[in-house]
Short mmCIF file of C-alpha atoms in Angstrom, two decimals:
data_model
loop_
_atom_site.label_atom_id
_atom_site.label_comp_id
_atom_site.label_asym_id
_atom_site.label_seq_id
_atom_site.Cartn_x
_atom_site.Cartn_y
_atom_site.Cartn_z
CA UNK U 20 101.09 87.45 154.08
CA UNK U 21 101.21 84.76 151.91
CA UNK U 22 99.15 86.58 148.72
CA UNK U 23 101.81 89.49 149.47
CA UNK U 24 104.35 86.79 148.68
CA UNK U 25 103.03 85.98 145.96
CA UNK U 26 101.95 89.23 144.33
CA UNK U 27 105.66 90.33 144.46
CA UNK U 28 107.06 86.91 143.09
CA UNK U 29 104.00 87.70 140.72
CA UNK U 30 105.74 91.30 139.67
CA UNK U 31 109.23 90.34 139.69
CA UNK U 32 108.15 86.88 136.94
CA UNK U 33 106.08 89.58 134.85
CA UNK U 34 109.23 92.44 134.90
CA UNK U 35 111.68 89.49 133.66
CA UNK U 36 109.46 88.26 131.09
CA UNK U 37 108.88 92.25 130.05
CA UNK U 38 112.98 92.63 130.41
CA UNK U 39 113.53 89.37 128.56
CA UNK U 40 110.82 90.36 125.27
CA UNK U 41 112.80 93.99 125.17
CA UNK U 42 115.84 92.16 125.17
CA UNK U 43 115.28 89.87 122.39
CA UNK U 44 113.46 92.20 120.58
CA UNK U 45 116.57 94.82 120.53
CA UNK U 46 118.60 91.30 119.66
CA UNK U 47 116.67 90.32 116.54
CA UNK U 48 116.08 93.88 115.58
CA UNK U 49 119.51 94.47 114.87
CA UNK U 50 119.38 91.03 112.10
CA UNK U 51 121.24 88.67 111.66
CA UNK U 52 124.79 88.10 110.15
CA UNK U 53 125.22 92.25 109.47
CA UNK U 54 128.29 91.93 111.84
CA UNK U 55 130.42 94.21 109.63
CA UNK U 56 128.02 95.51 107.20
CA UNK U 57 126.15 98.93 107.38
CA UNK U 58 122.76 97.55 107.97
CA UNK U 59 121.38 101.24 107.28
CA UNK U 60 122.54 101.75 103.78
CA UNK U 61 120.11 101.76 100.72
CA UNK U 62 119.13 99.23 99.04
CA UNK U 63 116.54 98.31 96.01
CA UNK U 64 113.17 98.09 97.09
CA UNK U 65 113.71 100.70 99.75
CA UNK U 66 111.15 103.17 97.66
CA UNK U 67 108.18 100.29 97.80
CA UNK U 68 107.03 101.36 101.62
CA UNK U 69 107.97 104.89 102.49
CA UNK U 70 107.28 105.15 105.49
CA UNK U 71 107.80 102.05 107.58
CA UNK U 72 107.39 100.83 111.05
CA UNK U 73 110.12 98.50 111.10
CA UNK U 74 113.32 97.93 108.52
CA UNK U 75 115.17 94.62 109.36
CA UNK U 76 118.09 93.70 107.11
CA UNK U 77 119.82 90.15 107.17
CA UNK U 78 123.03 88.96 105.41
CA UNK U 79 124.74 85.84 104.47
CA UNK U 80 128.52 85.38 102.01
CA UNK U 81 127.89 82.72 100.14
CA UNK U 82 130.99 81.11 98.41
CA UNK U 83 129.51 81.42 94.89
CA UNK U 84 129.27 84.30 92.15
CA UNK U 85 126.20 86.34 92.07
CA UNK U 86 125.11 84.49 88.96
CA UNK U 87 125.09 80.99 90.29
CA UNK U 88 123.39 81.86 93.26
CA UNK U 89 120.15 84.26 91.69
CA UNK U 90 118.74 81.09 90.23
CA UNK U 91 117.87 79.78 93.42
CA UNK U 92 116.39 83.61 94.08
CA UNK U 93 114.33 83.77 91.38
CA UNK U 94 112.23 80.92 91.69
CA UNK U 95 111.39 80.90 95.20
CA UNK U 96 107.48 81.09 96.60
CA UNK U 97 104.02 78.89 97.21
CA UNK U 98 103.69 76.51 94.41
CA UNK U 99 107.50 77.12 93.16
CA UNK U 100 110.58 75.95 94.83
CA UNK U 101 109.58 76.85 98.20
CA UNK U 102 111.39 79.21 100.05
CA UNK U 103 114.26 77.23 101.18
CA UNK U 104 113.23 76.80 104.98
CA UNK U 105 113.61 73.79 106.88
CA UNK U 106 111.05 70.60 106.20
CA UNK U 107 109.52 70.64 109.47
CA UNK U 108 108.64 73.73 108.87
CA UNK U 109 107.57 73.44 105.11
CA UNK U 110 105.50 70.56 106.40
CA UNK U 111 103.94 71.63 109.79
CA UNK U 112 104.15 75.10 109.91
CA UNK U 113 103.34 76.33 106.71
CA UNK U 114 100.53 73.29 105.53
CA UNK U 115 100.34 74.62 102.11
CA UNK U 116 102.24 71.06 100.70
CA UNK U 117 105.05 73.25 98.95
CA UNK U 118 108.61 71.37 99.96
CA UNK U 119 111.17 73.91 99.54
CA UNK U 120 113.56 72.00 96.31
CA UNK U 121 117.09 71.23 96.01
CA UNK U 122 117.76 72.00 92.64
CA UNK U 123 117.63 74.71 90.40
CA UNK U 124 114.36 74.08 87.90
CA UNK U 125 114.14 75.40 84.50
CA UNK U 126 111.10 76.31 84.22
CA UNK U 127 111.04 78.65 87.18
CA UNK U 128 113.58 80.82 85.82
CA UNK U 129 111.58 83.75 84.59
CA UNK U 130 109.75 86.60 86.22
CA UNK U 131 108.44 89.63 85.44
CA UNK U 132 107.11 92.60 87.49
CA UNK U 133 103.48 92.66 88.52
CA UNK U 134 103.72 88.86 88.69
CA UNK U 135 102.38 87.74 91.78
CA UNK U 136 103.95 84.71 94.08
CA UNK U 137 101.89 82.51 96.35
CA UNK U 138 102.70 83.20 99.83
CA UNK U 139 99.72 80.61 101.06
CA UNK U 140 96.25 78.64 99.62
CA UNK U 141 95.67 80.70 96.56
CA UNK U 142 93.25 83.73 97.42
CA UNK U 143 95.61 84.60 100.31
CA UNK U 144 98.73 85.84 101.13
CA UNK U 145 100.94 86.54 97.88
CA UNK U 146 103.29 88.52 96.70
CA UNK U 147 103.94 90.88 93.97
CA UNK U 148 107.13 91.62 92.33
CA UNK U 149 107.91 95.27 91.91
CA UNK U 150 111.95 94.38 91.25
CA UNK U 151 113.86 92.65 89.00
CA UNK U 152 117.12 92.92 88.35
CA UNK U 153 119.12 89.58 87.05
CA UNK U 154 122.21 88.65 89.31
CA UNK U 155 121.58 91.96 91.51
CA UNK U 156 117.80 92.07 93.32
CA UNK U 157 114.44 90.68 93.29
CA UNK U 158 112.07 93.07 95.45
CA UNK U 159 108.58 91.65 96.13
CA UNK U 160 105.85 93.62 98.38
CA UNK U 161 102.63 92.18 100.18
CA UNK U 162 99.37 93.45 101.54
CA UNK U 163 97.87 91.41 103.77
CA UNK U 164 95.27 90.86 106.84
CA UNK U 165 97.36 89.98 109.84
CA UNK U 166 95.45 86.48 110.72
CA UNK U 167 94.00 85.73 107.37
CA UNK U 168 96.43 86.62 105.13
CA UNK U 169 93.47 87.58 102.72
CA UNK U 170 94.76 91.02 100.45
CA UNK U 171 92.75 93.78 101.50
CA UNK U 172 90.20 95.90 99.18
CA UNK U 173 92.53 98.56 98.68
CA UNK U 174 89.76 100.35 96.87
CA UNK U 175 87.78 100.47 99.43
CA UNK U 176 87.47 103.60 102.43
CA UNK U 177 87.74 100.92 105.20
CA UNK U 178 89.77 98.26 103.76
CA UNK U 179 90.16 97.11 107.59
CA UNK U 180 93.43 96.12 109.70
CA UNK U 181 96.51 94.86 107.35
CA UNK U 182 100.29 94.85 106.86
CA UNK U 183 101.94 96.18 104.32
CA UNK U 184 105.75 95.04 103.84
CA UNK U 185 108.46 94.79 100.73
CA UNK U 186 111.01 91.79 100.87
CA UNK U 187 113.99 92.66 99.10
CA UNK U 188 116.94 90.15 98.26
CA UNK U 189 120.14 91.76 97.82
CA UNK U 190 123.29 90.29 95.88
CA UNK U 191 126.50 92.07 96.30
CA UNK U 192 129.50 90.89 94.82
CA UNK U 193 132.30 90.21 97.39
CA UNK U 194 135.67 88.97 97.88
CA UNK U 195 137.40 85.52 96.73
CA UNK U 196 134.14 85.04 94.02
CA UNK U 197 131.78 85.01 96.23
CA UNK U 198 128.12 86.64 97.23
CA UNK U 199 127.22 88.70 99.93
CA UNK U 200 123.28 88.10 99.91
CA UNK U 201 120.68 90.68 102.00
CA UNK U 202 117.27 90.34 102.65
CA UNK U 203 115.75 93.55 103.96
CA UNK U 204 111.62 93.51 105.55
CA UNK U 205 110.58 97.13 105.54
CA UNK U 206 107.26 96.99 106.91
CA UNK U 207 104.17 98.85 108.68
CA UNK U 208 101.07 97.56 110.17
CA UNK U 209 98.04 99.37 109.77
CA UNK U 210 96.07 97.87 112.54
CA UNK U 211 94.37 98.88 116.44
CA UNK U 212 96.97 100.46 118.15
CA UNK U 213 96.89 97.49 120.57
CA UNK U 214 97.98 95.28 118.21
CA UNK U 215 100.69 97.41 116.53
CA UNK U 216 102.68 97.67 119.93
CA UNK U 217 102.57 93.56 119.75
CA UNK U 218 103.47 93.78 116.44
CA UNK U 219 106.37 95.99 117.67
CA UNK U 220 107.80 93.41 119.78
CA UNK U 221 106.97 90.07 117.93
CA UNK U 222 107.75 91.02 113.82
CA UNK U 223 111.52 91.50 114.44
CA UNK U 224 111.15 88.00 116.02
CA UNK U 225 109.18 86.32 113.54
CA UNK U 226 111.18 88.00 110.74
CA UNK U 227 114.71 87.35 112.14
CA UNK U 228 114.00 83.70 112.68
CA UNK U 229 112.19 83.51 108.52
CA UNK U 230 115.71 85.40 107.42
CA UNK U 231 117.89 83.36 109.20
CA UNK U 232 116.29 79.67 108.01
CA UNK U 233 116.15 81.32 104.33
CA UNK U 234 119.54 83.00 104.17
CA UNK U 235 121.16 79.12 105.80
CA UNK U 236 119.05 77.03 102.87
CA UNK U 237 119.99 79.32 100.23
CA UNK U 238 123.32 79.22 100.96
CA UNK U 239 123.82 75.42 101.49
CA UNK U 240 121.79 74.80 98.24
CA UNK U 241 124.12 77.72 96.36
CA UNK U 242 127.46 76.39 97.66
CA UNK U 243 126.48 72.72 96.97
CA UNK U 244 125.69 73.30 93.41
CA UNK U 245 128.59 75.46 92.95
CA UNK U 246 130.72 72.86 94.15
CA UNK U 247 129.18 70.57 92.15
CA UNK U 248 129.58 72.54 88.90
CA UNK U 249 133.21 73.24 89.61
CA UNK U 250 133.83 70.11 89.95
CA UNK U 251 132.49 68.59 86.35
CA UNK U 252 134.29 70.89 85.30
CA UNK U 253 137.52 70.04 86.00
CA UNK U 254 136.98 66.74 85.38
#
């Protein structure tokens, strides 16, 4: 009687954990801050993976012009000014000893496509830009094994289970001088069918929770040195 009990509580714990994944999964899929904003239309970078699994778009205003807040865009990645997450996770998380920076550097001004970004301990994950487009877009895309983050031998007939995703930030101009910034993940995982349906549930996660952290940092660090600026100025 007792292992009948136990089986069903056994069921009903499994079905709510099931119903609770789907649920957060439809939650996150949907991104975050596109209240308002047609999540579907096209944007730069869209032509980098043509056929995707997933497409997740994110969106923050930022109360800055375009122009004061690509700086901050344009120098992000491994080994550059980090990519604006919180320090716990810069320090615990990611343990490649990149703190994401509060100003705006010089130096790191400058890229050109094919360039590649660190993403991770160099001969891992990276990045290379396929976009750029001052004050409007940076597009970057990745190949990638899934626990490694080691680029594949594209070259080769089995280069083995990867993903394969572009990362495109978005600057619109909007109202009252301000930015509307999107980051859109359009990616598709080319690995054991297993793992894909995992993949199905846990990238919108993963990606949603990345977007948000980014999208908050950039736009504190933006809106600080805009302030900032503005104020000199009138002084």
């Amino acid at each position: 009687m007792m292992k009948k009990i136990f089986r069903a509580v056994g069921y009903v714990l499994g079905l709510l954990l099931i119903g609770g994944l789907i649920r957060l999964r439809w939650i996150t899929g949907r991104g975050w801050g596109v209240e308002g904003i047609d999540r579907h239309k096209d944007l730069p970078g869209d032509d980098v993976i043509l056929r995707p699994h997933e497409v997740l778009t994110h969106a923050i205003r930022i109360d800055a012009p375009p122009d004061e807040v690509w700086p901050w865009i344009v120098q992000m990645g491994v080994e550059r000014a980090g990519w604006y997450t919180p320090r716990w996770i810069d320090k615990y998380l990611w343990r490649v000893g990149t703190i994401s920076i509060d100003r705006i550097d010089p130096e790191l001004q400058s890229l050109e496509v094919g360039q590649r970004i660190q993403d991770g301990p160099k001969g891992t994950a990276d990045f290379e830009v396929r976009d750029v487009q001052e004050n409007r877009a940076l597009v970057l895309h990745s190949r990638r094994h899934p626990r490694t983050g080691v680029p594949p031998d594209m070259s080769s007939p089995d280069p083995g289970p990867y993903l394969d995703f572009s990362w495109s930030f978005v600057l619109e101009e909007a109202p009252g001088n301000s930015t509307l910034l999107l980051i859109r993940t359009r990616g598709a995982a080319h690995v054991p069918w297993l793992i894909q349906r995992l993949a199905w549930v846990v990238w919108p996660m993963l990606d949603f929770a990345m977007a948000r952290w980014m999208l908050l940092g950039i736009k504190d660090r933006a809106e600080n040195e805009s302030a900032a600026t503005n104020m000199h100025g009138r002084s």
